[in-house]
Amino acid sequence: MSSDVAEQQTLPRESREAVVERLIKEMTLDEKLAQLVGVWVNASTDGSDVAPLQSQLAGDKRSWDEVIADGLGQITRMYGTAPLEPEAGARALAKAQAQIMAASRFGIPAQVHEECLAGLAAWKATAFPVPLAWGATFNPALVRDMAERIGATMRGLGIHQGLAPVLDVVRDLRWGRVEETIGEDPYLVGTLATAYVLGLEQAGIVSTLKHFVGYSASRAGRNHAPVSMGPRELADVMLPPFEIALRHGGARSVMHAYTEIDGVPAAANRELLTELLRQQWAFEGTVVADYFGVAFLQLTHRVAADGEAAAALALEAGVDVELPTVNCYGEPLRRAVLSGTVSEELVDRALRRVLTQKYDVGLLNPDYRPEPLCLSEGPIDLDPRENRLLARELGAQSLVLLTNGRPGHEPILPLRAAGLTGVWGADAGAVGIGPVGAARPDGGAAARGGANVGRLGIVGPLADDPFAMLGCYSFDAHVGASHPEVPLGVEIPTVADVAAARFDSVTVAATGTCEAASDEEISLASGVVPCVDTCVVVVGDNAGLFGRGTSGEGNDAPDLKLPGRQHELLSAVLDAAAATGTRVVIVVLSGRPYALGDFVDRADAIVQGFFPGEDGAEALWDVLCGETNPSGRLPVSMPRTPGGQPGTYLHSALGGRTEVSALDPSPLFGFGHGLSYTSFEYTGHECSASTMSTDGTAVVSVTVTNTGQLDGADVVQLYLEDPVAEVTRPVKELIGYARVELTAGESARVSFAVHADRFSFTGASLQRVVTPGEVRLHVSRSCTDEVFTHTVLVEGPVRRVGFEREMLTPVEVTPL
């Protein structure tokens, strides 16, 4: 390290403002611009892209010394670009940071970011369930615990920023990135995303809210398609999750969306990124580009003639940092500043935010050392036992029991095991039938259940596929799939693996793939049915990117029929079962809900999982065998037919009527639906007042009792209905919920404190208002299963509210 750098690092500690302003004053233009870009040093350009147009845009021909000559703002995905031993990655990062500090006159290290949507996207790091699974738990505390663990891992590796969570609200189930979202309801998305933000920030990691805003409403569910949305839908559906996460989570970064709204790309939208985010919401953190999003202003949106114009548009709109690597904020922006097209004051504005954040994460501390903490703490384990246990718990809580027992029949779940012996057959191939069985390692026994499993069959394309547990942002699916020569970074047992360890008579036919299956493979699966007493058929998605899979970024669906020939496979299995009396349990492991209307009355039970993580198969069998009582609730409505669009439960009265269209939009199962092995009774419904003011509060209370014989958890849901308003409103919308865990026979009092701000909406004048009139508060088990309704008359003048309004519904659960 040079003596100049050493002197800089021994300077007395200055205030944040003094340090930042001194640096801005002393930096040259080249040094300033270097702080506004990231560099993706190992990005592939061979077509195995993990970002759109990566092969076209990621190739930087400069040498490393040239890249860092004036400093560097961000290092992109040091751990998440290729399979890399954690220790090797940490040492490479330490070396790179030391070189960056030595090359810069000011000794400023780079900020390091990684993807962390389903756990840290690094080889050998825990693969947690995807965000749609978080939504199914309705459990913010558990999501926060997960985020804290992810953040602690990242901090130990020398990472400073995580590109998560996703706050997009699902509007079209065909969109490939549904698996990355938390659900179709803005309140559920906002509260669970906030829990994730709190956990990540608690660990010292900068959380990045994405994608701001409207991305999930891309026309026809097509990735990067324009968004057809008015200002009212934007304000009332898409923006609230971001508002909640900023107000109550304290996120320090926001990523702009790829899409355009009414012809204005988000990366060039000053109204969104500056006027709303900065001026109205008082956000002081950094706005970062989604990967190559600034260049897309020229290449795909065509609102810029060249890189200079794209840089000018983005910088003026409020984009501070260009990610993942330098395209427009390098030489093109330099030329624009020198020619006077862009004011250097705009560069300084972005630089001030970047340096302020670097100060806050310790990168401008004179005592900063480039070696990650993990190098001084012994062997590096990115998937410790406590992480696996948490992943399994979250996975189990996310599994949704859709049905249990055909009409007129008794429930068959949970299954009872008759014995625990055997081993997986060496001759059981990927396509074929093999005898299976194994002694359960912990010696435990399955819980009592609804039916003896007897001879067990496991069939379907996902029966023996570890990737059935992973979303497209889990490392092994995101990057590892392009490195078939490298083993999985973490242990991921399959559905068949776990069955083999729990039951003494198992037959496996892992037939076909999600994308395709032959007649022979379908026949093979249905041929197992007469040979067994219980058949579990596992279908769903293969997550990947840009056409490499059936779910994930760029993998948009033409309709909501199960991909490939899985619909035919299920029909063949159920036909065979009808002839033999074999019980059939359908397990769907997917990134979006699929239309199951053809099977709901023919299967004995249906379980929906949303990529439940590395121990998802263990979690699944915990639920099937009754070791865990299912408590997941649907975070998205489930369609009845493949054309069961156009959208979510947040529709108007007209949108839900069958008299005006031959297409019935009613779901097979509504948002919030989920069954349990026990029963819950709601009694003692009360509302503290029948009238309230436009700035008042009412308390809605209900007693929940576990009336069954098993311990379990229920999710009490509170919905708002505004029957007459100055603009069209949704028939109902979730405004509060509580996950309540009760032992058999136990009761609890659940009380929601509902402020009138929770009734606010964007009115005819495009101002958010609370208006007088009647509202209805529905205590419900799901959006389609109301238990009791309280009618409240709101009195007083129309009241305008804004970002400062009450956005949460506090809930108190009191054991009785």
XYZ file of C-alpha atoms in Angstrom, residues 158-552:
395
model
C -17.268 -8.708 3.193
C -20.515 -7.962 1.351
C -22.266 -4.649 2.022
C -25.427 -4.597 -0.064
C -28.121 -7.132 -0.911
C -30.308 -6.791 -3.997
C -33.517 -7.808 -2.248
C -36.396 -7.949 -1.473
C -38.799 -7.821 -4.420
C -41.874 -5.711 -3.624
C -43.679 -6.147 -6.931
C -47.350 -7.046 -6.436
C -48.529 -9.882 -8.685
C -50.975 -8.708 -11.326
C -50.673 -11.449 -13.964
C -49.898 -15.016 -12.933
C -48.328 -15.787 -16.294
C -45.362 -13.506 -15.544
C -42.180 -15.531 -15.101
C -41.050 -13.665 -12.005
C -44.141 -14.438 -9.910
C -41.916 -16.768 -7.836
C -39.778 -13.767 -6.824
C -42.761 -11.839 -5.509
C -44.411 -12.260 -2.128
C -47.959 -12.326 -3.464
C -50.878 -10.507 -5.028
C -51.848 -8.319 -2.065
C -49.965 -5.060 -1.348
C -50.387 -5.283 2.426
C -49.026 -8.824 2.612
C -46.160 -7.881 0.281
C -45.382 -4.722 2.226
C -45.373 -6.250 5.696
C -43.344 -9.347 4.816
C -40.893 -7.344 2.703
C -40.466 -4.947 5.612
C -39.673 -7.868 7.899
C -36.998 -8.988 5.438
C -35.588 -5.452 5.245
C -35.427 -5.187 9.030
C -33.529 -8.458 9.261
C -31.021 -7.578 6.548
C -30.462 -4.059 7.858
C -30.111 -5.358 11.416
C -27.165 -7.403 10.163
C -25.593 -4.273 8.701
C -26.442 -4.989 5.067
C -27.937 -2.324 2.801
C -31.296 -3.649 1.639
C -32.383 -2.792 -1.908
C -36.084 -2.508 -2.668
C -36.955 -3.647 -6.171
C -38.343 -3.123 -8.724
C -39.497 0.503 -8.494
C -42.177 0.404 -9.812
C -44.877 -1.429 -11.807
C -42.718 -4.210 -13.252
C -45.100 -7.020 -12.281
C -47.906 -5.421 -14.289
C -46.070 -5.856 -17.590
C -48.664 -6.231 -20.342
C -49.873 -9.840 -20.788
C -47.361 -11.002 -18.196
C -44.463 -10.624 -20.617
C -41.092 -9.693 -19.190
C -40.075 -6.089 -19.947
C -43.358 -5.386 -21.733
C -44.879 -1.928 -21.264
C -47.135 -1.346 -18.296
C -50.706 -0.280 -18.960
C -51.600 1.330 -15.678
C -53.200 4.536 -14.526
C -51.948 6.671 -11.641
C -54.627 5.362 -9.283
C -53.679 1.703 -9.631
C -50.032 2.671 -9.312
C -50.714 4.595 -6.101
C -53.074 2.121 -4.451
C -51.603 -1.250 -5.474
C -47.985 -0.934 -6.560
C -46.531 1.832 -4.376
C -47.776 0.927 -0.851
C -45.293 -1.962 -0.296
C -42.396 0.398 -1.041
C -43.874 3.048 1.249
C -44.202 0.562 4.109
C -40.678 -0.821 3.663
C -39.140 2.649 3.630
C -41.202 4.014 6.526
C -41.086 0.968 8.762
C -38.093 -0.983 7.478
C -35.533 1.726 6.838
C -34.253 0.328 3.549
C -31.260 2.287 2.293
C -31.417 1.562 -1.425
C -33.993 1.309 -4.196
C -33.588 -0.298 -7.623
C -35.508 1.078 -10.582
C -37.679 -1.251 -12.652
C -37.015 -2.291 -16.238
C -40.448 -1.352 -17.457
C -42.081 1.797 -18.719
C -45.384 3.229 -17.556
C -47.378 5.137 -20.166
C -44.268 5.408 -22.328
C -41.864 6.658 -19.651
C -39.168 4.138 -18.623
C -38.609 3.914 -14.883
C -34.877 4.610 -15.304
C -35.725 7.967 -16.880
C -38.717 8.827 -14.698
C -37.855 11.889 -12.624
C -41.402 12.047 -11.276
C -40.920 8.642 -9.635
C -37.245 8.644 -8.675
C -36.905 12.239 -7.519
C -40.218 13.989 -7.016
C -41.996 11.061 -5.337
C -39.191 9.028 -3.801
C -36.883 11.859 -2.727
C -39.079 14.902 -2.253
C -42.389 13.462 -1.059
C -41.094 10.383 0.751
C -37.807 11.986 1.920
C -35.705 8.992 0.869
C -31.999 9.698 1.397
C -30.374 6.465 0.236
C -29.110 5.393 -3.154
C -31.051 4.540 -6.298
C -29.289 1.813 -8.262
C -29.938 0.642 -11.793
C -31.353 -2.764 -12.465
C -28.738 -4.610 -14.465
C -28.075 -2.775 -17.756
C -31.183 -0.668 -17.163
C -29.464 2.591 -18.121
C -28.224 1.149 -21.424
C -31.747 -0.122 -22.129
C -32.900 3.502 -22.440
C -31.065 3.422 -25.748
C -31.282 -0.239 -26.750
C -34.850 -1.272 -25.890
C -36.887 1.764 -24.817
C -35.312 3.925 -27.528
C -35.748 7.186 -25.652
C -32.013 7.906 -25.960
C -29.986 8.136 -29.151
C -26.741 6.958 -27.574
C -24.991 6.194 -24.294
C -24.458 9.864 -23.512
C -28.154 10.609 -23.789
C -29.061 7.502 -21.767
C -26.673 8.526 -18.986
C -28.055 12.043 -18.986
C -31.661 10.845 -18.722
C -30.947 8.386 -15.908
C -28.747 10.706 -13.873
C -31.193 13.587 -14.113
C -34.094 11.285 -13.178
C -32.263 10.180 -10.040
C -30.328 6.970 -10.794
C -27.146 7.223 -8.708
C -25.317 3.993 -9.547
C -25.084 2.080 -12.805
C -25.101 -1.681 -12.300
C -23.865 -4.309 -12.894
C -20.927 -2.912 -14.842
C -19.935 0.301 -16.535
C -21.725 1.095 -19.813
C -23.151 4.608 -19.847
C -21.833 6.170 -16.633
C -18.239 5.768 -17.797
C -16.883 7.399 -20.918
C -20.314 8.389 -22.316
C -21.213 10.334 -19.166
C -17.720 11.838 -19.073
C -18.206 13.201 -22.592
C -21.640 14.548 -21.682
C -20.253 16.453 -18.697
C -17.264 17.843 -20.580
C -19.505 19.020 -23.418
C -21.886 20.703 -20.997
C -24.812 18.419 -21.820
C -24.881 17.204 -18.225
C -24.083 19.430 -15.272
C -21.333 18.214 -12.971
C -23.672 19.175 -10.133
C -25.810 16.163 -11.070
C -22.741 13.949 -10.817
C -21.990 15.467 -7.412
C -25.576 14.844 -6.287
C -25.277 11.138 -7.035
C -21.750 10.978 -5.655
C -22.865 12.539 -2.371
C -25.420 9.768 -1.876
C -22.913 7.059 -2.806
C -20.198 8.349 -0.491
C -22.676 8.900 2.340
C -23.707 5.269 2.095
C -20.094 4.113 1.934
C -19.457 6.082 5.107
C -22.431 4.480 6.810
C -21.298 0.932 6.022
C -17.770 1.684 7.243
C -15.960 1.950 3.937
C -14.659 5.468 4.647
C -13.487 4.543 8.116
C -9.724 5.176 8.419
C -9.454 1.831 10.233
C -11.138 -0.160 7.450
C -9.311 -3.337 6.465
C -10.118 -5.236 3.268
C -10.016 -8.755 4.744
C -13.542 -10.171 5.300
C -14.241 -11.211 8.897
C -14.805 -14.824 7.887
C -11.082 -15.252 7.130
C -10.276 -14.796 10.812
C -13.054 -17.026 12.162
C -11.947 -20.509 11.120
C -13.552 -22.753 8.498
C -16.265 -21.025 6.488
C -19.645 -22.751 6.611
C -22.307 -20.966 4.574
C -24.944 -23.607 5.320
C -24.749 -24.258 9.064
C -27.220 -26.528 10.800
C -29.230 -23.631 12.245
C -29.754 -22.267 8.726
C -31.001 -25.624 7.454
C -33.388 -25.932 10.365
C -34.746 -22.455 9.699
C -35.074 -23.198 5.979
C -36.992 -26.365 6.829
C -39.293 -24.565 9.257
C -40.033 -21.806 6.792
C -40.553 -24.359 4.042
C -42.989 -26.346 6.176
C -44.984 -23.261 7.139
C -45.217 -22.279 3.480
C -46.833 -25.502 2.267
C -50.524 -25.054 1.558
C -52.960 -27.927 2.008
C -55.496 -27.148 -0.698
C -57.737 -30.200 -0.331
C -57.864 -33.240 1.946
C -60.351 -35.888 0.891
C -62.479 -36.117 -2.232
C -66.099 -34.959 -1.984
C -67.979 -37.417 0.214
C -64.773 -39.069 1.483
C -62.823 -38.768 4.717
C -59.495 -36.867 4.791
C -56.508 -39.080 3.971
C -53.789 -36.822 5.340
C -51.727 -37.059 7.395
C -50.434 -40.448 6.251
C -49.478 -43.151 8.729
C -46.348 -45.180 8.112
C -46.481 -48.925 8.619
C -42.724 -49.386 8.988
C -39.298 -47.861 8.495
C -36.835 -50.140 6.694
C -35.040 -50.529 3.359
C -32.648 -48.677 1.074
C -32.888 -46.814 -2.218
C -32.629 -49.304 -5.053
C -29.444 -49.022 -7.072
C -31.414 -49.842 -10.216
C -33.903 -46.982 -9.808
C -33.103 -44.699 -12.702
C -34.260 -41.226 -13.650
C -36.778 -42.898 -15.959
C -37.937 -46.242 -14.654
C -39.345 -47.989 -11.626
C -37.153 -49.085 -8.748
C -37.843 -50.475 -5.278
C -36.914 -47.979 -2.606
C -36.679 -47.753 1.180
C -34.329 -46.721 3.992
C -34.160 -46.597 7.753
C -34.931 -43.131 9.012
C -31.698 -41.671 10.443
C -33.276 -40.178 13.570
C -35.260 -43.318 14.362
C -38.474 -41.299 14.595
C -41.923 -42.414 13.553
C -44.542 -40.600 11.526
C -47.395 -39.011 13.442
C -50.859 -40.507 13.529
C -52.809 -39.690 10.411
C -55.872 -40.134 8.291
C -54.808 -43.244 6.365
C -52.176 -45.964 6.373
C -49.821 -45.239 3.542
C -49.318 -48.938 2.737
C -47.306 -49.466 -0.416
C -46.159 -46.034 -1.571
C -45.552 -44.809 -5.112
C -43.732 -41.581 -5.997
C -44.159 -40.528 -9.626
C -43.925 -37.443 -11.792
C -41.195 -35.274 -13.349
C -40.204 -33.732 -10.014
C -40.269 -36.928 -7.950
C -36.500 -37.262 -7.876
C -35.304 -33.791 -8.894
C -33.480 -31.606 -6.336
C -34.155 -28.545 -8.485
C -37.843 -28.920 -7.631
C -36.965 -27.111 -4.390
C -35.150 -24.127 -5.913
C -36.241 -20.852 -7.444
C -34.362 -19.141 -10.241
C -32.380 -16.925 -7.834
C -31.077 -19.844 -5.780
C -27.416 -20.203 -6.734
C -27.570 -23.770 -8.024
C -30.429 -22.895 -10.379
C -29.257 -19.369 -11.148
C -25.593 -20.079 -11.900
C -24.834 -23.702 -11.101
C -27.075 -25.005 -13.865
C -24.556 -23.590 -16.349
C -21.771 -25.583 -14.666
C -22.971 -29.205 -14.833
C -19.471 -30.394 -14.002
C -19.750 -28.812 -10.533
C -21.792 -30.580 -7.820
C -24.633 -28.890 -5.970
C -23.307 -26.529 -3.347
C -25.689 -27.743 -0.648
C -27.421 -31.012 0.108
C -30.901 -31.009 -1.443
C -32.813 -34.241 -0.861
C -35.579 -35.024 -3.325
C -39.143 -36.072 -2.592
C -38.143 -39.658 -3.428
C -35.009 -39.472 -1.251
C -36.988 -38.531 1.836
C -39.709 -41.075 1.135
C -37.000 -43.716 0.942
C -35.808 -42.738 4.385
C -39.256 -42.872 5.964
C -41.137 -45.797 4.446
C -40.427 -49.460 3.925
C -42.107 -49.986 0.565
C -41.584 -47.281 -2.028
C -41.750 -47.460 -5.816
C -40.369 -44.513 -7.793
C -41.047 -43.538 -11.385
C -39.410 -40.152 -11.980
C -40.945 -39.739 -15.414
C -40.217 -37.069 -17.985
C -39.480 -33.426 -17.295
C -41.612 -30.369 -16.603
C -41.118 -29.319 -20.201
C -41.701 -32.654 -21.921
C -42.661 -36.295 -21.438
C -43.137 -39.163 -23.844
C -46.166 -41.423 -24.102
C -44.000 -44.162 -22.623
C -43.094 -42.045 -19.602
C -46.715 -41.110 -18.955
C -47.679 -44.764 -19.242
C -44.876 -45.673 -16.864
C -46.150 -43.261 -14.214
C -49.734 -44.464 -14.451
C -48.449 -48.052 -14.430
C -47.200 -47.610 -10.867
C -50.704 -46.885 -9.580
C -52.111 -50.470 -9.579
C -49.019 -51.643 -7.698
C -49.371 -49.297 -4.706
C -51.887 -48.220 -2.097
C -50.917 -44.536 -2.055
C -49.415 -42.615 -4.962
C -47.812 -39.184 -4.561
C -47.483 -37.480 -7.943
C -45.075 -34.535 -7.989
C -45.522 -31.910 -10.709
C -44.766 -28.240 -11.173
C -41.941 -26.106 -12.495
C -38.271 -26.119 -13.325
C -36.908 -22.685 -12.419
C -34.381 -21.015 -14.659
C -33.685 -17.876 -16.643
C -34.500 -16.624 -20.137
C -35.994 -19.798 -21.552
C -33.982 -22.252 -19.464
C -36.953 -23.550 -17.488
C -40.670 -22.984 -17.000
C -40.581 -20.418 -14.181
C -38.253 -17.550 -13.419
